Short mmCIF file of C-alpha atoms in Angstrom, two decimals:
data_model
loop_
_atom_site.label_atom_id
_atom_site.label_comp_id
_atom_site.label_asym_id
_atom_site.label_seq_id
_atom_site.Cartn_x
_atom_site.Cartn_y
_atom_site.Cartn_z
CA UNK A 1170 89.72 129.20 108.95
CA UNK A 1171 93.40 128.52 109.60
CA UNK A 1172 94.66 129.56 113.04
CA UNK A 1173 98.31 128.57 113.19
CA UNK A 1174 100.97 126.17 111.95
CA UNK A 1175 103.74 124.27 113.73
CA UNK A 1176 106.58 122.26 112.16
CA UNK A 1177 108.72 119.83 114.18
CA UNK A 1178 111.38 117.32 113.25
CA UNK A 1179 111.50 113.80 114.67
CA UNK A 1180 113.90 114.77 117.44
CA UNK A 1181 111.43 117.27 118.82
CA UNK A 1182 113.12 120.42 117.50
CA UNK A 1183 110.59 123.18 117.04
CA UNK A 1184 111.45 124.20 113.46
CA UNK A 1185 108.82 126.72 112.52
CA UNK A 1186 105.74 128.53 113.79
CA UNK A 1187 103.40 131.05 112.27
CA UNK A 1188 99.97 132.27 113.30
CA UNK A 1189 97.11 133.94 111.47
CA UNK A 1190 93.82 134.37 113.29
CA UNK A 1191 94.72 133.34 116.77
CA UNK A 1192 92.37 134.86 119.31
CA UNK A 1193 93.70 133.19 122.45
CA UNK A 1194 97.33 134.07 122.95
CA UNK A 1195 99.56 131.45 124.54
CA UNK A 1196 99.84 131.69 128.31
CA UNK A 1197 103.41 130.35 128.18
CA UNK A 1198 106.63 131.13 126.33
CA UNK A 1199 107.19 130.25 122.68
CA UNK A 1200 109.56 127.37 123.36
CA UNK A 1201 107.42 125.97 126.16
CA UNK A 1202 104.42 125.90 123.87
CA UNK A 1203 106.48 124.05 121.27
CA UNK A 1204 107.53 121.45 123.80
CA UNK A 1205 104.00 120.98 125.06
CA UNK A 1206 102.68 120.53 121.53
CA UNK A 1207 105.42 118.04 120.67
CA UNK A 1208 104.67 116.09 123.83
CA UNK A 1209 100.98 116.04 123.06
CA UNK A 1210 101.56 114.69 119.54
CA UNK A 1211 104.12 112.14 120.68
CA UNK A 1212 101.80 110.73 123.33
CA UNK A 1213 98.79 110.72 121.02
CA UNK A 1214 100.77 108.85 118.40
CA UNK A 1215 101.92 106.11 120.75
CA UNK A 1216 98.47 105.86 122.25
CA UNK A 1217 96.88 105.35 118.85
CA UNK A 1218 99.32 102.58 118.01
CA UNK A 1219 98.37 100.72 121.17
CA UNK A 1220 94.65 101.22 120.76
CA UNK A 1221 94.36 99.97 117.22
CA UNK A 1222 93.11 96.39 117.30
CA UNK A 1223 93.58 95.64 113.65
CA UNK A 1224 96.83 97.24 112.64
CA UNK A 1225 99.45 99.20 114.47
CA UNK A 1226 100.97 101.03 111.53
CA UNK A 1227 98.39 103.81 111.26
CA UNK A 1228 98.98 107.09 112.98
CA UNK A 1229 96.38 109.73 113.75
CA UNK A 1230 95.22 112.30 111.22
CA UNK A 1231 93.40 114.87 113.29
CA UNK A 1232 91.52 115.53 116.48
CA UNK A 1233 88.65 117.85 117.11
CA UNK A 1234 87.42 119.81 120.11
CA UNK A 1235 84.35 122.04 120.15
CA UNK A 1236 86.42 125.05 119.00
CA UNK A 1237 89.21 123.83 116.74
CA UNK A 1238 90.61 120.93 114.79
CA UNK A 1239 94.24 119.90 114.88
CA UNK A 1240 95.46 118.43 111.60
CA UNK A 1241 98.57 116.32 111.75
CA UNK A 1242 100.75 115.02 108.96
CA UNK A 1243 104.05 113.19 109.21
CA UNK A 1244 106.40 112.88 106.26
CA UNK A 1245 108.39 109.66 105.85
CA UNK A 1246 111.52 111.70 106.58
CA UNK A 1247 110.14 112.40 110.04
CA UNK A 1248 108.90 115.98 109.79
CA UNK A 1249 105.71 116.69 111.69
CA UNK A 1250 103.36 119.29 110.29
CA UNK A 1251 100.52 120.58 112.44
CA UNK A 1252 97.87 123.05 111.29
CA UNK A 1253 95.08 124.21 113.58
CA UNK A 1254 91.86 125.06 111.76
CA UNK A 1255 88.19 125.58 112.54
CA UNK A 1256 86.23 122.36 113.09
CA UNK A 1257 84.70 122.27 109.60
CA UNK A 1258 87.87 122.46 107.50
CA UNK A 1259 88.28 119.54 105.11
CA UNK A 1260 91.01 118.33 102.79
CA UNK A 1261 93.76 119.43 105.16
CA UNK A 1262 95.86 116.32 104.61
CA UNK A 1263 96.23 117.15 100.92
CA UNK A 1264 96.91 120.80 101.74
CA UNK A 1265 99.74 119.90 104.12
CA UNK A 1266 101.19 117.52 101.54
CA UNK A 1267 101.20 120.34 98.98
CA UNK A 1268 102.71 122.72 101.52
CA UNK A 1269 105.52 120.25 102.09
CA UNK A 1270 106.07 119.64 98.39
CA UNK A 1271 105.73 123.18 97.06
CA UNK A 1272 107.04 125.27 99.93
CA UNK A 1273 109.12 123.26 102.39
CA UNK A 1274 111.11 121.33 99.80
CA UNK A 1275 111.60 124.38 97.58
CA UNK A 1276 112.56 126.92 100.23
CA UNK A 1277 114.11 124.86 103.03
CA UNK A 1278 115.47 121.62 101.63
CA UNK A 1279 116.94 123.37 98.58
CA UNK A 1280 118.24 126.27 100.64
CA UNK A 1281 121.89 125.68 101.58
CA UNK A 1282 121.60 128.21 104.42
CA UNK A 1283 119.04 126.04 106.24
CA UNK A 1284 120.68 123.39 108.36
CA UNK A 1285 118.88 120.15 109.11
CA UNK A 1286 117.53 119.90 112.61
CA UNK A 1287 117.81 123.64 113.27
CA UNK A 1288 114.87 126.08 113.47
CA UNK A 1289 114.07 127.58 110.07
CA UNK A 1290 114.89 131.27 110.20
CA UNK A 1291 114.52 132.05 106.50
CA UNK A 1292 112.23 135.06 106.06
CA UNK A 1293 111.48 133.97 102.50
CA UNK A 1294 110.17 130.61 103.77
CA UNK A 1295 107.87 132.31 106.26
CA UNK A 1296 106.59 134.64 103.56
CA UNK A 1297 105.95 131.73 101.19
CA UNK A 1298 104.15 129.68 103.87
CA UNK A 1299 101.94 132.65 104.72
CA UNK A 1300 101.15 133.24 101.09
CA UNK A 1301 100.46 129.58 100.44
CA UNK A 1302 98.05 129.29 103.37
CA UNK A 1303 96.31 132.56 102.54
CA UNK A 1304 95.62 131.24 99.05
CA UNK A 1305 94.12 127.98 100.39
CA UNK A 1306 90.30 127.64 100.24
CA UNK A 1307 90.30 126.61 103.92
CA UNK A 1308 91.83 129.92 105.02
CA UNK A 1309 88.70 132.07 105.19
CA UNK B 420 80.53 95.45 114.82
CA UNK B 421 81.21 99.17 114.66
CA UNK B 422 82.18 99.70 118.30
CA UNK B 423 85.46 98.10 119.38
CA UNK B 424 85.80 99.24 122.97
CA UNK B 425 84.20 101.44 125.61
CA UNK B 426 86.16 103.08 128.41
CA UNK B 427 84.91 105.07 131.39
CA UNK B 428 87.40 107.28 133.20
CA UNK B 429 86.69 109.04 136.49
CA UNK B 430 87.48 112.68 137.14
CA UNK B 431 90.96 111.97 138.47
CA UNK B 432 91.99 109.92 135.43
CA UNK B 433 91.41 106.43 136.80
CA UNK B 434 89.89 103.73 134.63
CA UNK B 435 86.63 102.59 136.22
CA UNK B 436 85.14 100.47 133.45
CA UNK B 437 86.07 98.95 130.12
CA UNK B 438 84.25 96.83 127.63
CA UNK B 439 85.48 95.08 124.47
CA UNK B 440 83.59 93.85 121.46
CA UNK B 441 83.90 90.10 120.96
CA UNK B 442 86.47 90.27 118.22
CA UNK B 443 87.22 87.86 115.45
CA UNK B 444 90.64 86.58 116.52
CA UNK B 445 93.43 87.74 114.26
CA UNK B 446 95.80 84.84 113.88
CA UNK B 447 98.31 83.92 111.19
CA UNK B 448 100.24 80.70 110.98
CA UNK B 449 103.30 80.26 108.79
CA UNK B 450 106.23 77.92 108.32
CA UNK B 451 109.64 79.58 108.18
CA UNK B 452 113.02 78.47 106.86
CA UNK B 453 116.34 79.38 108.43
CA UNK B 454 117.24 82.21 108.92
CA UNK B 455 114.10 83.93 110.14
CA UNK B 456 113.34 86.90 107.89
CA UNK B 457 111.27 88.92 110.33
CA UNK B 458 112.57 90.76 113.33
CA UNK B 459 111.27 90.04 116.80
CA UNK B 460 111.82 91.78 120.08
CA UNK B 461 110.74 91.23 123.65
CA UNK B 462 107.91 93.46 124.70
CA UNK B 463 108.07 94.53 128.32
CA UNK B 464 104.80 94.24 130.15
CA UNK B 465 103.33 92.32 133.07
CA UNK B 466 103.86 89.23 130.94
CA UNK B 467 106.88 89.62 128.63
CA UNK B 468 106.21 88.48 125.10
CA UNK B 469 107.97 88.17 121.78
CA UNK B 470 106.64 90.68 119.33
CA UNK B 471 107.21 91.45 115.62
CA UNK B 472 109.05 94.74 115.21
CA UNK B 473 110.03 94.71 111.55
CA UNK B 474 109.35 92.78 108.34
CA UNK B 475 105.63 92.57 107.61
CA UNK B 476 104.75 89.71 105.27
CA UNK B 477 101.88 87.34 104.44
CA UNK B 478 99.48 89.02 106.84
CA UNK B 479 101.94 89.06 109.73
CA UNK B 480 101.98 92.63 110.93
CA UNK B 481 104.21 94.67 113.17
CA UNK B 482 102.85 94.44 116.72
CA UNK B 483 101.76 90.80 116.46
CA UNK B 484 103.02 88.47 119.19
CA UNK B 485 104.05 84.82 119.04
CA UNK B 486 101.15 82.65 120.19
CA UNK B 487 102.57 79.20 119.43
CA UNK B 488 105.53 77.39 117.85
CA UNK B 489 105.02 74.06 116.09
CA UNK B 490 101.61 73.85 117.73
CA UNK B 491 102.97 74.29 121.28
CA UNK B 492 101.37 77.34 122.90
CA UNK B 493 103.62 80.11 124.19
CA UNK B 494 103.45 81.31 127.77
CA UNK B 495 105.26 84.60 128.05
CA UNK B 496 108.87 84.10 126.92
CA UNK B 497 108.71 80.30 127.18
CA UNK B 498 106.85 77.55 125.42
CA UNK B 499 104.50 75.34 127.38
CA UNK B 500 107.13 72.56 127.40
CA UNK B 501 109.58 74.85 129.20
CA UNK B 502 111.91 75.80 126.33
CA UNK B 503 112.88 79.45 125.85
CA UNK B 504 111.41 80.88 122.65
CA UNK B 505 114.61 82.86 122.02
CA UNK B 506 116.71 79.67 122.06
CA UNK B 507 114.27 77.75 119.85
CA UNK B 508 114.31 80.46 117.19
CA UNK B 509 118.12 80.75 117.22
CA UNK B 510 118.95 77.10 116.55
CA UNK B 511 119.14 76.08 112.91
CA UNK B 512 118.17 72.45 113.57
CA UNK B 513 114.69 73.57 114.65
CA UNK B 514 113.92 74.81 111.13
CA UNK B 515 111.67 74.65 109.14
CA UNK B 516 109.58 75.98 111.99
CA UNK B 517 105.89 76.74 112.21
CA UNK B 518 105.04 79.90 114.11
CA UNK B 519 101.59 81.21 114.94
CA UNK B 520 101.28 84.97 115.32
CA UNK B 521 98.36 86.98 116.55
CA UNK B 522 97.27 90.29 117.95
CA UNK B 523 96.56 90.16 121.65
CA UNK B 524 94.35 92.60 123.44
CA UNK B 525 95.96 95.30 125.56
CA UNK B 526 96.44 94.25 129.17
CA UNK B 527 94.62 95.94 132.04
CA UNK B 528 97.82 97.78 132.90
CA UNK B 529 98.03 99.21 129.40
CA UNK B 530 94.40 100.24 129.56
CA UNK B 531 94.88 102.07 132.83
CA UNK B 532 97.92 103.74 131.36
CA UNK B 533 95.88 104.74 128.33
CA UNK B 534 93.08 106.15 130.51
CA UNK B 535 95.35 108.37 132.55
CA UNK B 536 97.38 109.48 129.50
CA UNK B 537 94.27 110.46 127.65
CA UNK B 538 93.00 112.28 130.72
CA UNK B 539 96.02 114.59 130.66
CA UNK B 540 96.17 114.93 126.86
CA UNK B 541 92.53 116.01 127.00
CA UNK B 542 93.50 118.90 129.29
CA UNK B 543 96.59 119.84 127.25
CA UNK B 544 94.52 119.98 124.06
CA UNK B 545 92.26 122.59 125.57
CA UNK B 546 95.26 124.53 126.90
CA UNK B 547 96.92 124.63 123.45
CA UNK B 548 93.78 125.85 121.75
CA UNK B 549 94.13 128.86 119.44
CA UNK B 550 90.54 129.79 120.26
CA UNK B 551 89.34 130.82 123.72
CA UNK B 552 87.21 128.48 125.88
CA UNK B 553 87.89 125.30 123.98
CA UNK B 554 86.87 121.91 125.32
CA UNK B 555 89.20 118.93 125.31
CA UNK B 556 89.48 116.31 122.55
CA UNK B 557 86.05 115.21 121.36
CA UNK B 558 86.98 113.04 118.38
CA UNK B 559 90.35 111.64 117.38
CA UNK B 560 90.59 110.27 113.85
CA UNK B 561 93.07 107.73 112.54
CA UNK B 562 93.10 105.58 109.41
CA UNK B 563 91.76 102.52 111.22
CA UNK B 564 89.51 103.85 113.98
CA UNK B 565 87.97 106.90 115.59
CA UNK B 566 88.15 107.63 119.29
CA UNK B 567 85.17 109.53 120.70
CA UNK B 568 85.22 111.18 124.08
CA UNK B 569 82.29 112.70 125.93
CA UNK B 570 83.04 114.50 129.17
CA UNK B 571 80.08 115.10 131.46
CA UNK B 572 79.74 118.23 133.61
CA UNK B 573 80.77 116.13 136.61
CA UNK B 574 84.10 115.33 134.94
CA UNK B 575 83.59 111.69 134.05
CA UNK B 576 84.78 110.75 130.57
CA UNK B 577 82.98 108.22 128.42
CA UNK B 578 85.13 107.02 125.54
CA UNK B 579 84.49 104.75 122.60
CA UNK B 580 86.83 103.29 120.01
CA UNK B 581 84.76 102.85 116.87
CA UNK B 582 85.04 101.99 113.22
CA UNK B 583 85.68 105.18 111.17
CA UNK B 584 82.37 104.70 109.33
CA UNK B 585 80.23 104.19 112.43
CA UNK B 586 77.69 106.96 113.07
CA UNK B 587 75.69 107.77 116.23
CA UNK B 588 78.64 107.22 118.56
CA UNK B 589 78.03 110.56 120.32
CA UNK B 590 74.45 109.54 121.02
CA UNK B 591 75.65 106.16 122.29
CA UNK B 592 78.03 107.80 124.78
CA UNK B 593 75.22 109.99 126.12
CA UNK B 594 73.07 106.89 126.42
CA UNK B 595 75.82 105.13 128.38
CA UNK B 596 75.99 108.13 130.72
CA UNK B 597 72.26 107.65 131.31
CA UNK B 598 72.80 103.94 131.98
CA UNK B 599 75.65 104.81 134.34
CA UNK B 600 73.39 107.17 136.26
CA UNK B 601 70.56 104.61 136.40
CA UNK B 602 72.40 101.38 137.14
CA UNK B 603 75.75 102.51 138.52
CA UNK B 604 75.02 105.56 140.67
CA UNK B 605 71.63 104.38 141.91
CA UNK B 606 73.11 101.07 143.04
CA UNK B 607 73.54 101.40 146.83
CA UNK B 608 76.63 99.16 146.73
CA UNK B 609 78.44 101.32 144.21
CA UNK B 610 81.13 103.62 145.63
CA UNK B 611 81.74 106.80 143.66
CA UNK B 612 84.99 106.95 141.60
CA UNK B 613 85.51 103.21 142.04
CA UNK B 614 85.40 100.50 139.35
CA UNK B 615 81.85 99.71 138.25
CA UNK B 616 80.90 96.13 139.03
CA UNK B 617 77.14 96.01 138.53
CA UNK B 618 75.47 93.27 136.55
CA UNK B 619 72.56 95.46 135.45
CA UNK B 620 75.00 98.05 134.15
CA UNK B 621 76.80 95.41 132.06
CA UNK B 622 73.55 94.12 130.60
CA UNK B 623 72.22 97.54 129.64
CA UNK B 624 75.54 98.70 128.22
CA UNK B 625 75.66 95.60 126.05
CA UNK B 626 72.11 96.31 124.82
CA UNK B 627 72.93 99.95 124.08
CA UNK B 628 76.02 99.04 122.06
CA UNK B 629 74.11 96.43 120.09
CA UNK B 630 71.32 98.91 119.42
CA UNK B 631 73.57 101.72 118.18
CA UNK B 632 72.31 101.57 114.61
CA UNK B 633 68.67 101.84 115.72
CA UNK B 634 69.22 105.04 117.72
#
């Protein structure tokens, strides 16, 4: 089950958000939630680099609580994709990669209206993301 | 061994215990010509050190620190004979130069920082949950390790850094809680919320970690 999706860039700009089956509504404003999520990811990333005894290049892939799983993927260009799913969802890394390749690149990177580093306001992009995630086997 | 470290954090986010697996030391020695083709920077900590920031090669990875130059051990930013490492590396006449790199364990300061950071991230993760009544982070997965966290009803967190393939870590953390109750809390000299310094606790924790695969 996919709950919601967040996209950030490496400067912390909250680019995109969409939600599907979110039961608990946020108890803060949209932009505050974005900042809190960015802060969480940033701290987790730096913590993981310090903790790793063997190699410091790896970043984290996901974390799990008893109710949800947060899947994280960072592109080399510095975009951060986050999808919250139920705890049993698998293959999310590949799904996010496909989402980036088939939807983000096609509808944001190739869209001259979308400026880099600004929130994505394209309705077509939102529609395509929703459609893409609804088609995914992990969605149900 | 599958378990790399164990951390115990009290309910206010203070580190009260940590344990490390005896680790095979990661060290790489290499002779360099002028100019040096890896980038180094000073890492700020209790003891400042020179650390690789760019240019991985021949097993030298980003994050490794300089342990010795030409066989002379480094002490912070200086060599044991008193020369500054920065000056030694700059001068062309010192080349070819033999440098030993290695990964050093995080300092106690870094560990305390980690404990309190994780304590707050744990709470934020449950606040950002899309589902109602979520707990905090239970497992964090990376390419090289998994971080397990078990929070007891009294608010103490037991954490383990383990190999991604290691199983039974949840059971181990519950076992450590039991050991904590038996040999930490029942020790009349142990003050609640304070660092655990009990010999029996150390011994039993060691046994539990070694016995993880037989659980």
